[in-house]
XYZ file of N, CA and C in Angstrom:
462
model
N 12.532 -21.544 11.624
C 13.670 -21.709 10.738
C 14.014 -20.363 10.110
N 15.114 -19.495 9.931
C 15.471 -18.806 9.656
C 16.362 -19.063 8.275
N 16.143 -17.636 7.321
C 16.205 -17.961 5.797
C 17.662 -17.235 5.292
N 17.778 -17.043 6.370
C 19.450 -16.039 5.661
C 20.473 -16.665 5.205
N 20.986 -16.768 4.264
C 22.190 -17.473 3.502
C 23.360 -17.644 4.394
N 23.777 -19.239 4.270
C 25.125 -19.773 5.559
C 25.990 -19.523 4.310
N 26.813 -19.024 4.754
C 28.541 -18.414 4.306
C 29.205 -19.767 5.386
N 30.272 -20.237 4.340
C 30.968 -21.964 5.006
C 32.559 -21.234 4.593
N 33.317 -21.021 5.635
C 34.329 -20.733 5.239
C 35.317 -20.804 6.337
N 36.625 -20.980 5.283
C 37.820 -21.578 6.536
C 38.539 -20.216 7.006
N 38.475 -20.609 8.587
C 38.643 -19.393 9.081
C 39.349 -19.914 10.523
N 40.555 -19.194 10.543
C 41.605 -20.012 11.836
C 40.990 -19.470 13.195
N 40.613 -20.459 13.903
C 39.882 -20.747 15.224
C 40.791 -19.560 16.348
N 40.027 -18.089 16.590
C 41.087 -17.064 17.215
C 39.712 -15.867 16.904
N 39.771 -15.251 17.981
C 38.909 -14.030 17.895
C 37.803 -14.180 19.311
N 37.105 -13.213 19.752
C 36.205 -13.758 20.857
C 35.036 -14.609 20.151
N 34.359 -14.054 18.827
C 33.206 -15.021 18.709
C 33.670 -16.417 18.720
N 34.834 -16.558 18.267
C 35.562 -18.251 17.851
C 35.213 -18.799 19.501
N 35.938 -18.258 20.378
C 36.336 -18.539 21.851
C 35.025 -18.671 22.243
N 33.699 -17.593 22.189
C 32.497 -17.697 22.960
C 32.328 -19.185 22.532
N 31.793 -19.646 20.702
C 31.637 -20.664 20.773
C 32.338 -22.171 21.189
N 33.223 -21.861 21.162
C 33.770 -23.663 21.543
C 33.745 -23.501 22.917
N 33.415 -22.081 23.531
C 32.915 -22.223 25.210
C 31.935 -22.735 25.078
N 30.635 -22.487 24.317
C 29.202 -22.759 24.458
C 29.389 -24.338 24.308
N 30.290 -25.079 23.314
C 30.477 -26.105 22.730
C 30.707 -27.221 23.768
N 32.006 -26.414 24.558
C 32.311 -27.372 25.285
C 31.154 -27.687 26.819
N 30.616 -26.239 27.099
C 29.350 -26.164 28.064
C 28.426 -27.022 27.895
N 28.055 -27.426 26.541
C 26.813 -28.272 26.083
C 27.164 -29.569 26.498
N 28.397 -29.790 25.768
C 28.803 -31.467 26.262
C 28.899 -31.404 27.558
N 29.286 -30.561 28.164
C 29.525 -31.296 29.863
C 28.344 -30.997 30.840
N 27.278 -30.472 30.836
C 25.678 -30.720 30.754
C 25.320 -31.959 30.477
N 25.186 -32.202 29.049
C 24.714 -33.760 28.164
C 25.615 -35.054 28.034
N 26.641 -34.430 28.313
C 28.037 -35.820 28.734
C 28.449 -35.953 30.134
N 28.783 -37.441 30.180
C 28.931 -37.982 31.619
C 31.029 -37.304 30.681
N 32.089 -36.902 31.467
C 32.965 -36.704 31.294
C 34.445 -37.722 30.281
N 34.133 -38.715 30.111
C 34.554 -39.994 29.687
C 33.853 -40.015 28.195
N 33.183 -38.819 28.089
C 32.191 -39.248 26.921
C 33.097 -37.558 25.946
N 33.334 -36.734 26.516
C 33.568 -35.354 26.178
C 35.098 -35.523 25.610
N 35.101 -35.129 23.950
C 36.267 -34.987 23.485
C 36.370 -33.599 22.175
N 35.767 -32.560 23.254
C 35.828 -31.138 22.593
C 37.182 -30.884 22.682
N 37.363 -29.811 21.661
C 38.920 -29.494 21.152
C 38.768 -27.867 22.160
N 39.788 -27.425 22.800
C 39.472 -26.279 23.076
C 40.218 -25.143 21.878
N 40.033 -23.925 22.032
C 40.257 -23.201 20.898
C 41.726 -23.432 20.538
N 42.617 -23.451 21.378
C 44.214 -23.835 21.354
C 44.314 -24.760 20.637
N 43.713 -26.092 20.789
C 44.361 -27.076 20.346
C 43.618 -27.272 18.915
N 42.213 -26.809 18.217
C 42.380 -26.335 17.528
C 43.177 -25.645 16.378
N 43.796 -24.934 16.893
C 44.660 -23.854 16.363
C 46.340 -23.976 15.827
N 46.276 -25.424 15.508
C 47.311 -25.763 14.639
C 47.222 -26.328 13.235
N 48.697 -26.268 12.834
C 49.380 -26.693 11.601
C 48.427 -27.885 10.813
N 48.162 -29.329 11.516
C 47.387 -30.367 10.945
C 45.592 -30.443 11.361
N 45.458 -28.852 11.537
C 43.449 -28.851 11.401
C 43.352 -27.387 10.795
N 42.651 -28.026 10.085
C 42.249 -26.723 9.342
C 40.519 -26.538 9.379
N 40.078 -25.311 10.147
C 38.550 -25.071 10.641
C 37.847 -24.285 10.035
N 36.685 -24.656 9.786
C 35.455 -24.172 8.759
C 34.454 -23.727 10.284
N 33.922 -22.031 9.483
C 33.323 -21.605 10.371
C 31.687 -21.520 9.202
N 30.587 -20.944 10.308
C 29.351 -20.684 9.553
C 28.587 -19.826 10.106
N 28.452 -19.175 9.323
C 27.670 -17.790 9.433
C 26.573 -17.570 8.466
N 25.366 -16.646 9.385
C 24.146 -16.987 8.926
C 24.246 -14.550 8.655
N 24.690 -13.993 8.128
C 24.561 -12.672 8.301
C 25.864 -12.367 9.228
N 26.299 -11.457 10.030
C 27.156 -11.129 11.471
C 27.191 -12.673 11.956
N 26.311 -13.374 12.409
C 26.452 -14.510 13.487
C 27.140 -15.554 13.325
N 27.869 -15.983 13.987
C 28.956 -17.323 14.113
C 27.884 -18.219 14.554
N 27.664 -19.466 13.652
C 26.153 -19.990 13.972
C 26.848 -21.517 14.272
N 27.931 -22.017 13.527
C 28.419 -23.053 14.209
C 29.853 -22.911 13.174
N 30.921 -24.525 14.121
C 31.744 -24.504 13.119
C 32.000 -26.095 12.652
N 33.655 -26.416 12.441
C 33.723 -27.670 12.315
C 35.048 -27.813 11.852
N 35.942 -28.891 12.214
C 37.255 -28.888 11.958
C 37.850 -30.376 11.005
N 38.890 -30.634 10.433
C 39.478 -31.501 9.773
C 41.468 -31.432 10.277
N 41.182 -32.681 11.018
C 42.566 -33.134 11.704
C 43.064 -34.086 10.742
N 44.256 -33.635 10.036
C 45.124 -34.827 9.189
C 45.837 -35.516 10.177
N 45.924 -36.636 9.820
C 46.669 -37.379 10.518
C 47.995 -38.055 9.684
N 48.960 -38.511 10.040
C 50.095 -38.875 9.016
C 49.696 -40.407 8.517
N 48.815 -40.559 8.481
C 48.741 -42.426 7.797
C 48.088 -41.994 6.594
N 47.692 -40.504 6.059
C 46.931 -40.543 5.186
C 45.250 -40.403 5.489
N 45.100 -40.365 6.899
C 43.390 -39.968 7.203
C 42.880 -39.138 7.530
N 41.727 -38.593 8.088
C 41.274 -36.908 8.949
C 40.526 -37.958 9.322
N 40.231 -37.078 11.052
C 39.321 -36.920 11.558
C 38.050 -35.592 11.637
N 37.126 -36.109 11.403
C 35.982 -34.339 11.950
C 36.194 -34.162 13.398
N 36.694 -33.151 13.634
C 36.247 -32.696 14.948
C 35.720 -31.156 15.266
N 34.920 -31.264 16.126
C 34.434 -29.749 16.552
C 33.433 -29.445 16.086
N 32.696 -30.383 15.459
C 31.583 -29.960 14.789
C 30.117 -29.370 15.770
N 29.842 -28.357 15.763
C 28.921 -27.985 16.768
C 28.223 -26.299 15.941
N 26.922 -26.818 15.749
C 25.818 -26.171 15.658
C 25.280 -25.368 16.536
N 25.045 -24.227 17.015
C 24.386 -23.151 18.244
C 22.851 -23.955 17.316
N 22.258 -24.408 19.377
C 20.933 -24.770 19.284
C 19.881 -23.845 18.483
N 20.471 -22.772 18.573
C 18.651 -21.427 17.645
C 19.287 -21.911 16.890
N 20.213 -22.202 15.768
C 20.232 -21.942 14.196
C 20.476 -23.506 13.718
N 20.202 -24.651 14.639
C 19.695 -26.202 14.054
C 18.609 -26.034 13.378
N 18.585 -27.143 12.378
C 17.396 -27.139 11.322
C 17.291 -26.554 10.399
N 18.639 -25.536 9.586
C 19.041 -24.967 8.479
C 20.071 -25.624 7.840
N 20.020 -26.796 7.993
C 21.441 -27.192 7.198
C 22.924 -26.792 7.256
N 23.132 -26.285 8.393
C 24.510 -25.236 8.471
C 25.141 -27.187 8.954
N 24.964 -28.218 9.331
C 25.600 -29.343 10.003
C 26.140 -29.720 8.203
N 25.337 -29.722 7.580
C 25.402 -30.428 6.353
C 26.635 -29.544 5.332
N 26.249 -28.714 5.694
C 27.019 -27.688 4.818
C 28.715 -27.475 5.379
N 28.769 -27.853 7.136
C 30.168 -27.715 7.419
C 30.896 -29.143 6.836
N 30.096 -30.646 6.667
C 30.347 -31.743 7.002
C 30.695 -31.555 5.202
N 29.834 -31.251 4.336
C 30.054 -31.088 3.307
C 31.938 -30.222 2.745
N 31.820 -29.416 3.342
C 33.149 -28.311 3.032
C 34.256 -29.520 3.637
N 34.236 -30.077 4.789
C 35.160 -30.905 5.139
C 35.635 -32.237 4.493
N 34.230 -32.520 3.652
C 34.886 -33.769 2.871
C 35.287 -33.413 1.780
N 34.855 -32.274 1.158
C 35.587 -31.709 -0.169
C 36.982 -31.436 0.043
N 37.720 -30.660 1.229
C 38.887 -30.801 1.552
C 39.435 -32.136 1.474
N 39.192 -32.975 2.484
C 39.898 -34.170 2.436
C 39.871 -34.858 1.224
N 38.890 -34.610 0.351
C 39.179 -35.722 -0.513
C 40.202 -34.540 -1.674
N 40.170 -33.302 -1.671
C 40.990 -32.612 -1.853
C 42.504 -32.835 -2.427
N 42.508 -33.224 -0.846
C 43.795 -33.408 -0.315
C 44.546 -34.622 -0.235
N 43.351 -35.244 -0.709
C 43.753 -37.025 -1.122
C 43.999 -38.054 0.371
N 43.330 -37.470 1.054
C 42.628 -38.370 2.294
C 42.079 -39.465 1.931
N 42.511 -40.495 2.620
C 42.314 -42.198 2.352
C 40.505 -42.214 2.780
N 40.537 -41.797 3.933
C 39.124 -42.058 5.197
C 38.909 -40.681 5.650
N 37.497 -40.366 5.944
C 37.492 -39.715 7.778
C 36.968 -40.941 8.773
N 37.626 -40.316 9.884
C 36.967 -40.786 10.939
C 35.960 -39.963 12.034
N 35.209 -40.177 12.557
C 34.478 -39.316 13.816
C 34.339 -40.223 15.102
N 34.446 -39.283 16.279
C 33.672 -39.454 17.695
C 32.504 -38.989 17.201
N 31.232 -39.460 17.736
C 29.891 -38.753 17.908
C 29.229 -39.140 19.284
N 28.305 -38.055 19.684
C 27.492 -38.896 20.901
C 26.239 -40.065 20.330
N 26.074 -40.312 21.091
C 24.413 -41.556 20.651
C 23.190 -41.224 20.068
N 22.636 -39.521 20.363
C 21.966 -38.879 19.860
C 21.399 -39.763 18.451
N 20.312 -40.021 18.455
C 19.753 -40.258 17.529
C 20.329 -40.096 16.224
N 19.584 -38.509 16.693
C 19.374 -37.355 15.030
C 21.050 -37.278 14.816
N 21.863 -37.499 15.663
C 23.116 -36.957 15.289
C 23.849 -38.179 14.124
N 23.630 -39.332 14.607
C 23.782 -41.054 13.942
C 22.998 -40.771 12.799
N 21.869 -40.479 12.577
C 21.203 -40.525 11.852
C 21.802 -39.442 10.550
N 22.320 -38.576 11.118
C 22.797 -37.340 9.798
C 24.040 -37.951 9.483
N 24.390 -38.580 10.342
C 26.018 -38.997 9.817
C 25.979 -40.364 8.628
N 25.181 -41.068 9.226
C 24.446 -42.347 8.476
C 23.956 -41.886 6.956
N 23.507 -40.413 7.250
C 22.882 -39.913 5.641
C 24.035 -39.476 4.905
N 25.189 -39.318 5.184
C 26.251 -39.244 4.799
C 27.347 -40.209 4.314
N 26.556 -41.306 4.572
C 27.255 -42.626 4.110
C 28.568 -43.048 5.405
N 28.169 -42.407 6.577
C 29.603 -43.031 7.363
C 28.900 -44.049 7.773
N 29.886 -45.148 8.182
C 29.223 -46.299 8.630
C 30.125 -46.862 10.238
N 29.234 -47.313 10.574
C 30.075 -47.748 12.391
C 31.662 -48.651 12.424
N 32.342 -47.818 13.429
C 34.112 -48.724 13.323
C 34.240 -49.267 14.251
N 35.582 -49.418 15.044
C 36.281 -49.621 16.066
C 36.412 -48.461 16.555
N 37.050 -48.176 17.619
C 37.800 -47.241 18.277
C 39.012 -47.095 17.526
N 39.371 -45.319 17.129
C 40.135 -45.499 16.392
C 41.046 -44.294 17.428
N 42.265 -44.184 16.990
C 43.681 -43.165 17.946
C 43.744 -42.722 19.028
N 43.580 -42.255 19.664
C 43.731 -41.833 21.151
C 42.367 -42.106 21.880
N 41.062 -42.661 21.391
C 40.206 -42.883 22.206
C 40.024 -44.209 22.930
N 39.077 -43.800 23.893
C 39.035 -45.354 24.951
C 37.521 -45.619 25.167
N 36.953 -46.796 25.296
C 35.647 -47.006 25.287
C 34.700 -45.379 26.288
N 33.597 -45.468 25.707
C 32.990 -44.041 26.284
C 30.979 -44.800 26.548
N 31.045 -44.263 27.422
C 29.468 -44.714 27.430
C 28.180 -44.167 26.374
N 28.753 -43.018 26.055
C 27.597 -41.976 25.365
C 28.599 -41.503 23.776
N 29.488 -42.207 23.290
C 30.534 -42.368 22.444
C 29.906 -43.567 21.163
N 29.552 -42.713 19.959
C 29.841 -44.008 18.485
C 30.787 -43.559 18.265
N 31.662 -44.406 17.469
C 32.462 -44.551 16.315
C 32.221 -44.703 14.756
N 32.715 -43.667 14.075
C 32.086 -43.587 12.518
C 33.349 -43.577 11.475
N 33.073 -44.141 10.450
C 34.347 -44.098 9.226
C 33.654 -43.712 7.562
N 34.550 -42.711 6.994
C 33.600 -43.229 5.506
C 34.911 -43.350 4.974
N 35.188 -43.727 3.936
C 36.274 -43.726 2.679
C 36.171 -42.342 1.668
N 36.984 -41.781 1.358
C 36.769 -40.767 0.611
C 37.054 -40.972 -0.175
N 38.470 -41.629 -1.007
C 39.208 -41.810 -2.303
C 38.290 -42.300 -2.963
């Protein structure tokens, strides 16, 4: 575990470190995801008007990031949330998930919603966060290796 102070800050998805990671991001899922299961953002689509992206840095290093998609009914989704495997186990997951609900509720966001994979530990951090299991919610379609998560923010 490494002790260097995570810096959580919003920072528009553009630059090569941005690009290396949501390469590494999207590399991981399609390794550990059957394709039906993979709903990484690539840096483009990212890179608009209704998401606004929180990066994390441990010193120089882009260690992970994490994004907040408004939607017009009044909700966000998290997306993009992805940790580089060396720097798991410092809290940098907690600390992006954290910055994102302070926005939304900010901003007077009704809900978030999330995709997650099945991963245990991943259910399990989200669960410590008080989200609890939904439906399928906006553009997704049943996924084999796919939960569905909601919390209320207001």
């Amino acid at each position: 575990t490494r002790t260097l102070p995570v810096s959580i800050s919003i920072e528009r998805p553009a630059g090569a470190d941005n690009a290396a990671l949501i390469e590494e991001r999207i590399a991981h899922s399609q390794v550990n995801l059957p394709p039906q299961s993979i709903h990484s953002f690539s840096l483009s689509q990212l890179d608009k008007p209704d998401i606004t992206s929180w990066t994390a840095r441990m010193g120089a290093d882009l260690t992970g990031r994490g994004a907040l998609k408004r939607h017009s009914d009044g909700t966000g989704e998290i997306k993009s949330m992805f940790v580089r495997p060396a720097w798991r186990e410092n809290g940098i997951s907690r600390r992006l998930l954290t910055a994102i609900e302070d926005e939304a509720h900010r901003i007077g966001l009704k809900c978030l919603f999330l995709e997650t994979g099945t991963d245990a530990l991943q259910l399990e951090s989200h669960e410590n966060f008080s989200y609890v299991y939904c439906k399928l919610f906006g553009q997704y379609e049943p996924a084999p290796l796919s939960d569905f998560m909601t919390k209320a923010i207001g």
